[in-house]
CSV table of C-alpha atoms in Angstrom, one decimal:
chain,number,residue,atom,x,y,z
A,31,UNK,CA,111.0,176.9,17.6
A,32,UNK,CA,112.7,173.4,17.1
A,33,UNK,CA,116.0,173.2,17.2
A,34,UNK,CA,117.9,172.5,13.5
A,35,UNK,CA,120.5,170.5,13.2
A,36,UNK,CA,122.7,170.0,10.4
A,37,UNK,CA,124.6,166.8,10.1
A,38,UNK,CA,127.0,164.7,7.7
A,39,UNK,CA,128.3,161.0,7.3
A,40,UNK,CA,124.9,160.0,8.6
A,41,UNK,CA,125.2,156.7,6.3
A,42,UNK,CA,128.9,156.2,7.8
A,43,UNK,CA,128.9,154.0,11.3
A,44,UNK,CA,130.0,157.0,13.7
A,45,UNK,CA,127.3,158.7,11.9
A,46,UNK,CA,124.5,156.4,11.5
A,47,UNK,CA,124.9,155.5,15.2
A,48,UNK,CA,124.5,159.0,16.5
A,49,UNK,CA,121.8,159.8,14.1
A,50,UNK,CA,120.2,157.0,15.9
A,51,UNK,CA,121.2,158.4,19.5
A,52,UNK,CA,119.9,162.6,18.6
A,53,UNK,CA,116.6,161.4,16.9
A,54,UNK,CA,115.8,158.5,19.5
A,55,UNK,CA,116.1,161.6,22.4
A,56,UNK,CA,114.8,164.4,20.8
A,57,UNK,CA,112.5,163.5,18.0
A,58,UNK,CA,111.1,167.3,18.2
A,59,UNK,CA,114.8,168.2,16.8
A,60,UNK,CA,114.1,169.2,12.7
A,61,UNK,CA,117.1,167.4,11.5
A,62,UNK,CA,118.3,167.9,7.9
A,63,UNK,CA,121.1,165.5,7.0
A,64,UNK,CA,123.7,165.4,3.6
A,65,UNK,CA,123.7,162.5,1.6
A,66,UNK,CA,125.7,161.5,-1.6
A,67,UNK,CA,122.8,159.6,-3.3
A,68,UNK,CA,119.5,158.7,-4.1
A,69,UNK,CA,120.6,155.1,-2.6
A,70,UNK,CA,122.0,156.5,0.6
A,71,UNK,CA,119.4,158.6,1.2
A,72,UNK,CA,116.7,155.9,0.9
A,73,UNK,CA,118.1,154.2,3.8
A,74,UNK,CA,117.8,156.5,6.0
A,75,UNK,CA,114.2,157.9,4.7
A,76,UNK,CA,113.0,154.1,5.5
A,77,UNK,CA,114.5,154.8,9.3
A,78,UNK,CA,114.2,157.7,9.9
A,79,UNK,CA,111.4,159.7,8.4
A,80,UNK,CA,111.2,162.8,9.5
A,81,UNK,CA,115.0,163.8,8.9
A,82,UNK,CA,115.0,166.0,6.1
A,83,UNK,CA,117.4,165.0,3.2
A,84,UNK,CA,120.1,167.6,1.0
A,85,UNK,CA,122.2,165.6,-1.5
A,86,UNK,CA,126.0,166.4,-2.5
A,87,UNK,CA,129.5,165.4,-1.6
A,88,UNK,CA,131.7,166.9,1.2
A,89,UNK,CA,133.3,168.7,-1.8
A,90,UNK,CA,129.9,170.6,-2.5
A,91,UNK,CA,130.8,173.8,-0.8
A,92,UNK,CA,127.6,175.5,-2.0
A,93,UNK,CA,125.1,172.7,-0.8
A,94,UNK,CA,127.6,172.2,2.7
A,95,UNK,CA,127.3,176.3,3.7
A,96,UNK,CA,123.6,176.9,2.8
A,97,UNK,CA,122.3,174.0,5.4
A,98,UNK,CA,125.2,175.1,8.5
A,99,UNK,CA,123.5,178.8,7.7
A,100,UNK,CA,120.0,177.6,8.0
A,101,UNK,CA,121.0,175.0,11.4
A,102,UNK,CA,121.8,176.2,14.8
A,103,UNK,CA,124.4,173.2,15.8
A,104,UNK,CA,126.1,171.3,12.5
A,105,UNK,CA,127.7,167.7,13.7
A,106,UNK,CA,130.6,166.6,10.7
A,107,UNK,CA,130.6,162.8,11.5
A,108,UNK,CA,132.7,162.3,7.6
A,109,UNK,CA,135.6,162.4,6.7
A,110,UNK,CA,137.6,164.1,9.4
A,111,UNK,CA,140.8,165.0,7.1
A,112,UNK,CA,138.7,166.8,4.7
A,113,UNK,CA,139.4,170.6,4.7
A,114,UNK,CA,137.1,172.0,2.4
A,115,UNK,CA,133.7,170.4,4.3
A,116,UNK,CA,135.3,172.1,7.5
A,117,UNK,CA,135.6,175.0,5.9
A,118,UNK,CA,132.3,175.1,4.7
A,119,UNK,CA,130.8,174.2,7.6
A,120,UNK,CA,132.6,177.6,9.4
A,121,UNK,CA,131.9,180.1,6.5
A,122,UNK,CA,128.1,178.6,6.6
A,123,UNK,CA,128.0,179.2,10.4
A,124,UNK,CA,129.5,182.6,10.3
A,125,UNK,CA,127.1,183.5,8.0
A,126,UNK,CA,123.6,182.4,9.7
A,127,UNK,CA,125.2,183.4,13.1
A,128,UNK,CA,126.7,186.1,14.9
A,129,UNK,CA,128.3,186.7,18.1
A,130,UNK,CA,124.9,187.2,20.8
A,131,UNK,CA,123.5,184.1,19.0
A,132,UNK,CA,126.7,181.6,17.6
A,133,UNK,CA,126.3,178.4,15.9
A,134,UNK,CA,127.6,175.5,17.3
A,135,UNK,CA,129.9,173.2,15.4
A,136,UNK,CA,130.5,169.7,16.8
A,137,UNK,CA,133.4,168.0,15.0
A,138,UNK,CA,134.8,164.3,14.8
A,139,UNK,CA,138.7,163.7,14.9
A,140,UNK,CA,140.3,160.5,16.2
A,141,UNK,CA,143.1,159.8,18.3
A,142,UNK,CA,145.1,158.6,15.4
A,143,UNK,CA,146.5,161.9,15.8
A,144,UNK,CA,148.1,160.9,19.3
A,145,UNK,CA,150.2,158.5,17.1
A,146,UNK,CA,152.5,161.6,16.1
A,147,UNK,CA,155.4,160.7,18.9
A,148,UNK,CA,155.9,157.2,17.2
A,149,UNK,CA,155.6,158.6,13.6
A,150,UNK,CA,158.1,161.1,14.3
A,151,UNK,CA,160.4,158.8,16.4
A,152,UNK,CA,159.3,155.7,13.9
A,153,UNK,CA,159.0,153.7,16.4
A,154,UNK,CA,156.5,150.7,16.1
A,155,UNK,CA,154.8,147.7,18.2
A,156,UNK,CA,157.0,149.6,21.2
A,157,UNK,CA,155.8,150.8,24.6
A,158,UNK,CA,155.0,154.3,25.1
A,159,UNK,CA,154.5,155.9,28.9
A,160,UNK,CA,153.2,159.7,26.8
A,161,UNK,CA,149.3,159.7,28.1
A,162,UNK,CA,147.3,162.8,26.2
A,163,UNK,CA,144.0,163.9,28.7
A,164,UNK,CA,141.8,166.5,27.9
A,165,UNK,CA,141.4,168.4,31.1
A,166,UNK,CA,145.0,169.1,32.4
A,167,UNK,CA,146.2,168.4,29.5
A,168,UNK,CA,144.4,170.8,26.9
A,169,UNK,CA,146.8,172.8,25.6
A,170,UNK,CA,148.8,169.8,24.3
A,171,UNK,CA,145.7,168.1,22.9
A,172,UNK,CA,145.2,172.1,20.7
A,173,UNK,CA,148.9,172.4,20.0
A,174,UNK,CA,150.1,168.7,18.8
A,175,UNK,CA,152.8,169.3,16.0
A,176,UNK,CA,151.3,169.3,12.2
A,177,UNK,CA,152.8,165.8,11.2
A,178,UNK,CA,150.1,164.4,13.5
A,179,UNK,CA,147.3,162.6,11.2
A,180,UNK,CA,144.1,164.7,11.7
A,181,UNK,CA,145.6,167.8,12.6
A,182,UNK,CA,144.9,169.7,9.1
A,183,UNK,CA,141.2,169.9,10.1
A,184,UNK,CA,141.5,170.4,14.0
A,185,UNK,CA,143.0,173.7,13.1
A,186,UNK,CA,140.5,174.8,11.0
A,187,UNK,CA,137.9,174.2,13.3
A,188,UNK,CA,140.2,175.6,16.3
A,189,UNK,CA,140.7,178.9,14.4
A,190,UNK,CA,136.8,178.9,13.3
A,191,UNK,CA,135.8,180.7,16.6
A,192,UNK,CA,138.0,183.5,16.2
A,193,UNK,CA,137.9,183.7,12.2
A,194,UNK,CA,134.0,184.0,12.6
A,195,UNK,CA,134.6,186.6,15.6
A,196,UNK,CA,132.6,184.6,17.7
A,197,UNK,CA,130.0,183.2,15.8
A,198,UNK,CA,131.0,179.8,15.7
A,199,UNK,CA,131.3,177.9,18.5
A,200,UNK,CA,133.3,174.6,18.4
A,201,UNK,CA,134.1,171.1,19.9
A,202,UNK,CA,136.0,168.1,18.5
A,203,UNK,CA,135.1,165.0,19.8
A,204,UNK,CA,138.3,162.8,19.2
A,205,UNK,CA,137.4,158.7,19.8
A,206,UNK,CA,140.2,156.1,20.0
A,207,UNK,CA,139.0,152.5,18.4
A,208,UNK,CA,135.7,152.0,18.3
A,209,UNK,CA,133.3,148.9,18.1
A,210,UNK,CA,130.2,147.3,18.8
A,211,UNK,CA,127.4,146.4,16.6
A,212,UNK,CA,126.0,150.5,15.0
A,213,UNK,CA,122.4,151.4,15.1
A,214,UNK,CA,122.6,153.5,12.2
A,215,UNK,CA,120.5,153.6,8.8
A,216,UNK,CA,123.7,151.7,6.6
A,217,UNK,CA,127.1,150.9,7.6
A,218,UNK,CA,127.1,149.4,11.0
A,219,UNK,CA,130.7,147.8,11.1
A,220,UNK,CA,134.0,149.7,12.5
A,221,UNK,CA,137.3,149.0,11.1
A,222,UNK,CA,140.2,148.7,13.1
A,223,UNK,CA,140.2,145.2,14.8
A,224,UNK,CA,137.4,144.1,12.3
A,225,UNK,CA,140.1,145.3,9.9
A,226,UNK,CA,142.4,142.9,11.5
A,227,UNK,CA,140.3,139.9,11.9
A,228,UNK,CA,139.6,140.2,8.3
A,229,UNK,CA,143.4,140.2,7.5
A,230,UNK,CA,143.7,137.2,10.5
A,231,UNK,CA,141.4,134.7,8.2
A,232,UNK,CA,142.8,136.0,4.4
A,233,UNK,CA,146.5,134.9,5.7
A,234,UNK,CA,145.5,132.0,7.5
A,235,UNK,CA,147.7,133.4,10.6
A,236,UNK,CA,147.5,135.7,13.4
A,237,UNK,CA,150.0,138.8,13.4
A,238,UNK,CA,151.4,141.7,15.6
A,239,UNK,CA,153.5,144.8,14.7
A,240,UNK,CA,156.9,144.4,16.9
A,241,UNK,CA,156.9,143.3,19.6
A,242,UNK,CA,153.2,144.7,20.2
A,243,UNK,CA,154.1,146.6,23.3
A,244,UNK,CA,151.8,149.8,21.4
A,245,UNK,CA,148.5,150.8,23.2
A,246,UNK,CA,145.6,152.4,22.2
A,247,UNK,CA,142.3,153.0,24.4
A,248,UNK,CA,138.4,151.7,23.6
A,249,UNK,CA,135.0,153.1,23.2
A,250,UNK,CA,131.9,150.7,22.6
A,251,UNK,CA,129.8,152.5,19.4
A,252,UNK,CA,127.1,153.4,22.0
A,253,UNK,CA,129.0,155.5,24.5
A,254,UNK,CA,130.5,157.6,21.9
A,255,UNK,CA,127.1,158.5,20.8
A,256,UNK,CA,126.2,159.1,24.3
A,257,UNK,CA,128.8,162.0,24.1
A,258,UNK,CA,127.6,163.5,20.9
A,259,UNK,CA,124.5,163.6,22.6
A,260,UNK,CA,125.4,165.2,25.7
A,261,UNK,CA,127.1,168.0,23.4
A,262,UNK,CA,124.3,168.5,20.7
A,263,UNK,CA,122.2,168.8,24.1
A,264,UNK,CA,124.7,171.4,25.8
A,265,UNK,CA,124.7,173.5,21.8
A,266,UNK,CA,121.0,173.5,22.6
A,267,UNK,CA,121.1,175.2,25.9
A,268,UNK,CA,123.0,177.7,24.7
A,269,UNK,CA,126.6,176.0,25.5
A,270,UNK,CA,125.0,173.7,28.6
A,271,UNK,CA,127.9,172.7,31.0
A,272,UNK,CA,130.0,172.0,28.1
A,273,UNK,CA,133.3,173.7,27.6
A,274,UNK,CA,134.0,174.9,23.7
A,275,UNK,CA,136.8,176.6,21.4
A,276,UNK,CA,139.9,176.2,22.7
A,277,UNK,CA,138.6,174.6,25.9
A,278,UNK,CA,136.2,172.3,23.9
A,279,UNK,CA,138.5,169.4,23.2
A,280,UNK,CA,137.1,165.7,24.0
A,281,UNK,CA,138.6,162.3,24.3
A,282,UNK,CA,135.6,159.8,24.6
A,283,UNK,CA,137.5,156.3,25.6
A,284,UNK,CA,136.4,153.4,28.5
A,285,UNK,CA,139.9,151.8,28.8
A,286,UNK,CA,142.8,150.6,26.8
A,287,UNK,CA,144.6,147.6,25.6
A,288,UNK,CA,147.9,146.3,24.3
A,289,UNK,CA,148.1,145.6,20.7
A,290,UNK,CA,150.1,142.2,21.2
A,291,UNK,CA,147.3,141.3,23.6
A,292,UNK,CA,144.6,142.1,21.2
A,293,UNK,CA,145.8,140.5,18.1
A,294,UNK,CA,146.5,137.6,20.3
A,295,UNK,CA,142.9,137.5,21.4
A,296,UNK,CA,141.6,138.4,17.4
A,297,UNK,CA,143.9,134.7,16.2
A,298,UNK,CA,142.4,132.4,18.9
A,299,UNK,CA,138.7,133.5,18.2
A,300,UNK,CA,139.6,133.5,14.8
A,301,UNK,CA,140.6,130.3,15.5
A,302,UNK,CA,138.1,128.8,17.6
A,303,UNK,CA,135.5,129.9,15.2
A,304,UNK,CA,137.2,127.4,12.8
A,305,UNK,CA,138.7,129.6,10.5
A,306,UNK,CA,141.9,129.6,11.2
A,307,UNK,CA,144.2,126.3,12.0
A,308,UNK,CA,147.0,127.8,14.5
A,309,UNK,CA,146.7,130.8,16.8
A,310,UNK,CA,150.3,131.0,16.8
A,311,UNK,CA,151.8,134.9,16.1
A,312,UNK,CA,154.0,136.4,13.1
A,313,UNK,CA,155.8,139.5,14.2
A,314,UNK,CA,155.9,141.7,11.4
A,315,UNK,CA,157.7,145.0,10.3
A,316,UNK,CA,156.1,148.6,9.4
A,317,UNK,CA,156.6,147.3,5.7
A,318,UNK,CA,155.3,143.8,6.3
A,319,UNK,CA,152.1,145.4,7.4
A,320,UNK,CA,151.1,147.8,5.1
A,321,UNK,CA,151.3,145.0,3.0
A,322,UNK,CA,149.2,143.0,4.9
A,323,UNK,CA,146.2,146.5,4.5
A,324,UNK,CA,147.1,149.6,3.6
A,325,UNK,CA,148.3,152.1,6.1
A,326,UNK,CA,148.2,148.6,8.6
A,327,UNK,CA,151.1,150.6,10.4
A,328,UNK,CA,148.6,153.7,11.7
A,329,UNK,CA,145.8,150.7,12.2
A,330,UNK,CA,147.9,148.4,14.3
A,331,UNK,CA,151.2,149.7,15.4
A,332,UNK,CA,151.7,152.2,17.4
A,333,UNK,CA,150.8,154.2,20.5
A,334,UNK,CA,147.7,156.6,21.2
A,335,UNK,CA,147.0,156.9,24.7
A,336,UNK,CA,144.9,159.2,26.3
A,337,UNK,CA,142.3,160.0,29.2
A,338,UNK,CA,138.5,161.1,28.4
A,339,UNK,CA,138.2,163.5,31.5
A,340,UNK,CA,136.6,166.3,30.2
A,341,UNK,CA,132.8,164.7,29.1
A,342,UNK,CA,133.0,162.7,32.6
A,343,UNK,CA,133.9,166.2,35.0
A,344,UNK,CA,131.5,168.5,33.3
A,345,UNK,CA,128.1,166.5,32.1
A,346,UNK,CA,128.4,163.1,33.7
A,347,UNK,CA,129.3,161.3,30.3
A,348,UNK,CA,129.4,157.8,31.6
A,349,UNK,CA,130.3,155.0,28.9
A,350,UNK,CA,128.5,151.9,30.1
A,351,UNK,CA,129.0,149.3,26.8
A,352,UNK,CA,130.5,145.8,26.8
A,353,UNK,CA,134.4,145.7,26.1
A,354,UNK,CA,136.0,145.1,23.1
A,355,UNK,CA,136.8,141.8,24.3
A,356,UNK,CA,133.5,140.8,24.9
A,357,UNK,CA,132.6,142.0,22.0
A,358,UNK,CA,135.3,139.9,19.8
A,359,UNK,CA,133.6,137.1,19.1
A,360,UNK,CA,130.6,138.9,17.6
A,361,UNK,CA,133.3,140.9,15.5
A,362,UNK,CA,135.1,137.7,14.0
A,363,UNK,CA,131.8,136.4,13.2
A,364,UNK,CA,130.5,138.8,11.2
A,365,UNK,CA,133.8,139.3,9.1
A,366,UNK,CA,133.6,135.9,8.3
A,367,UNK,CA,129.9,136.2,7.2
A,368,UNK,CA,131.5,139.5,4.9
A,369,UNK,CA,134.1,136.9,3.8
A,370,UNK,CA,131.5,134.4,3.0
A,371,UNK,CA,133.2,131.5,5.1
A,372,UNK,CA,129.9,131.9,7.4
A,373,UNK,CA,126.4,131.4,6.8
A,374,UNK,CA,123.8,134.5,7.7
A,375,UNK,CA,120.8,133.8,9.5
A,376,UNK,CA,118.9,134.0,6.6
A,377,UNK,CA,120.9,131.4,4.4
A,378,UNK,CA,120.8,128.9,7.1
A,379,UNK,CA,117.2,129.0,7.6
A,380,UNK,CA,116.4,129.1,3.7
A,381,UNK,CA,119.4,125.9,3.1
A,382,UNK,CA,121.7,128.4,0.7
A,383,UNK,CA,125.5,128.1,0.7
């Protein structure tokens, strides 16, 4: 019997692009994803036609428990501070499931949640020496304090295997900033230095939080997907190589990068695409940059540092994607295309403005 997997925020990019990576591998999977509308789900019908389509909201409990009791593995790729979907998911588990035969839940949290020493301390654009890893470092990674962004839902989903006495198994796959151009059926843009490029050509200047000292690590759109699919694969097998519950914590990141060094790179392509006139650098303050985009602070200024041990020691997981750097120019080009100061491929070939 085919494996079924349930999966949600297959129209987001984190979504669309591992959607992409499970069916392209395993198109004998019977894949059932939530949608929120007609629209959205003719996107991915015109992709990717044999995945089977449920509409609703991640506030449609009902629709959200049915499909994780019908699927043997459910991957939540939405919203990753929304309790009731994560609740859902578990009760839906726990109901098509029991202990000699779990369901697997495969969740998405982000390492915004690493940024909890600076938002305590408040303390922003500074250095931080605190590097999170998932292997020696698990406990803290399960047992961050509850200020930290994200950390509403990674307890639910930490406390699902026990509440479910054993028939949930789970994972949380936690990426840092992503980028890189995603394969998925609708939104194929990330946000956080796109996010910043944008801001880079509305105010005409580059800018950095402090003294941008902050660091935050990378992972190219691709490799994340890569993990996904080495842990849909291990749910498969019955658990695979893969640790879960309270062991089945996963950073996914290929390097990391200064802030100050970033936005410095961001204003001189920004600039050298034309859009810009000076790559000079403002320095602004927590207020100054939320002004710039809301919550700009969690975006831009502080610390999340971590290793991505665990995917590499047990399965192999080997990211293999072009830097964010070299992926820059690409990024400030298509903002500007969003902006409309850019011509698409297909206005320049058909003479539109």
């Amino acid at each position: 019997m085919a494996t079924k997997i349930f999966l949600t925020g297959v129209t987001g990019y984190i979504g669309g692009d591992a959607l992409d990576a499970i069916t392209t591998a395993h198109p004998d999977y019977s894949i059932t994803a939530l949608v929120r509308s007609p629209d959205k789900g003719a996107k991915v019908a015109q992709k990717y036609v044999s995945v089977r389509l449920v509409y609703g909201d991640l506030d449609s409990k009902d629709v959200i428990e049915e499909e994780a009791a019908k699927a043997d593995i459910v991957c939540h790729f939405a919203d990753c501070d929304h309790e009731p979907s994560a609740n859902a998911i578990i009760a839906g588990l726990a109901k098509g499931h029991d202990k000699s035969k779990p369901g697997w839940f495969i969740h998405t949290s982000g390492t915004g949640i690493l940024e909890v020493d600076d938002l305590l301390r408040e303390t922003y654009g500074t250095s931080a020496e605190k590097v999170y890893d998932d292997w020696d470092g698990i406990k803290q990674c399960i047992t961050l304090p509850d200020q930290a962004w994200h950390r509403n839902v990674d307890k639910i989903v930490l406390a699902g295997p026990e509440k479910s006495c054993g028939a949930v198994k789970t994972a949380i796959v936690c990426p840092p900033t992503i980028y890189g151009p995603g394969r998925g059926p609708d939104k194929g843009r990330s946000d956080q230095v796109y996010k910043m490029a944008e801001a880079v050509m509305k105010r005409g200047k580059g800018f950095m939080v402090g003294e941008g000292k902050n660091r935050w690590t990378q992972i190219h759109v691709h490799d994340l997907s890569s993990l996904y699919l080495l842990l849909v694969e291990a749910a498969a097998e019955g658990g695979g190589k893969a640790t879960w519950d309270q062991e089945g914590y996963y950073f996914a990141e290929n390097g990391e990068y200064y802030w100050g060094d970033m936005a410095k790179a961001v204003a001189k392509e920004v600039k050298k695409q034309g859009f810009i006139k000076t790559d000079e650098m403002d320095s602004v303050s927590k207020d100054e940059v939320n002004e710039i985009m809301p919550a700009g602070i969690a975006k831009w200024g502080m610390n999340s540092r971590c290793k991505a041990i665990r995917g590499r020691k047990l399965f192999g997981w080997t990211p293999k994607g072009k830097s964010l750097m070299e992926e820059l120019p690409g990024i400030v080009e298509g903002e500007a295309r969003v902006l409309g100061l850019k011509k698409g491929h297909a206005e320049v070939a058909t003479g539109d403005a």
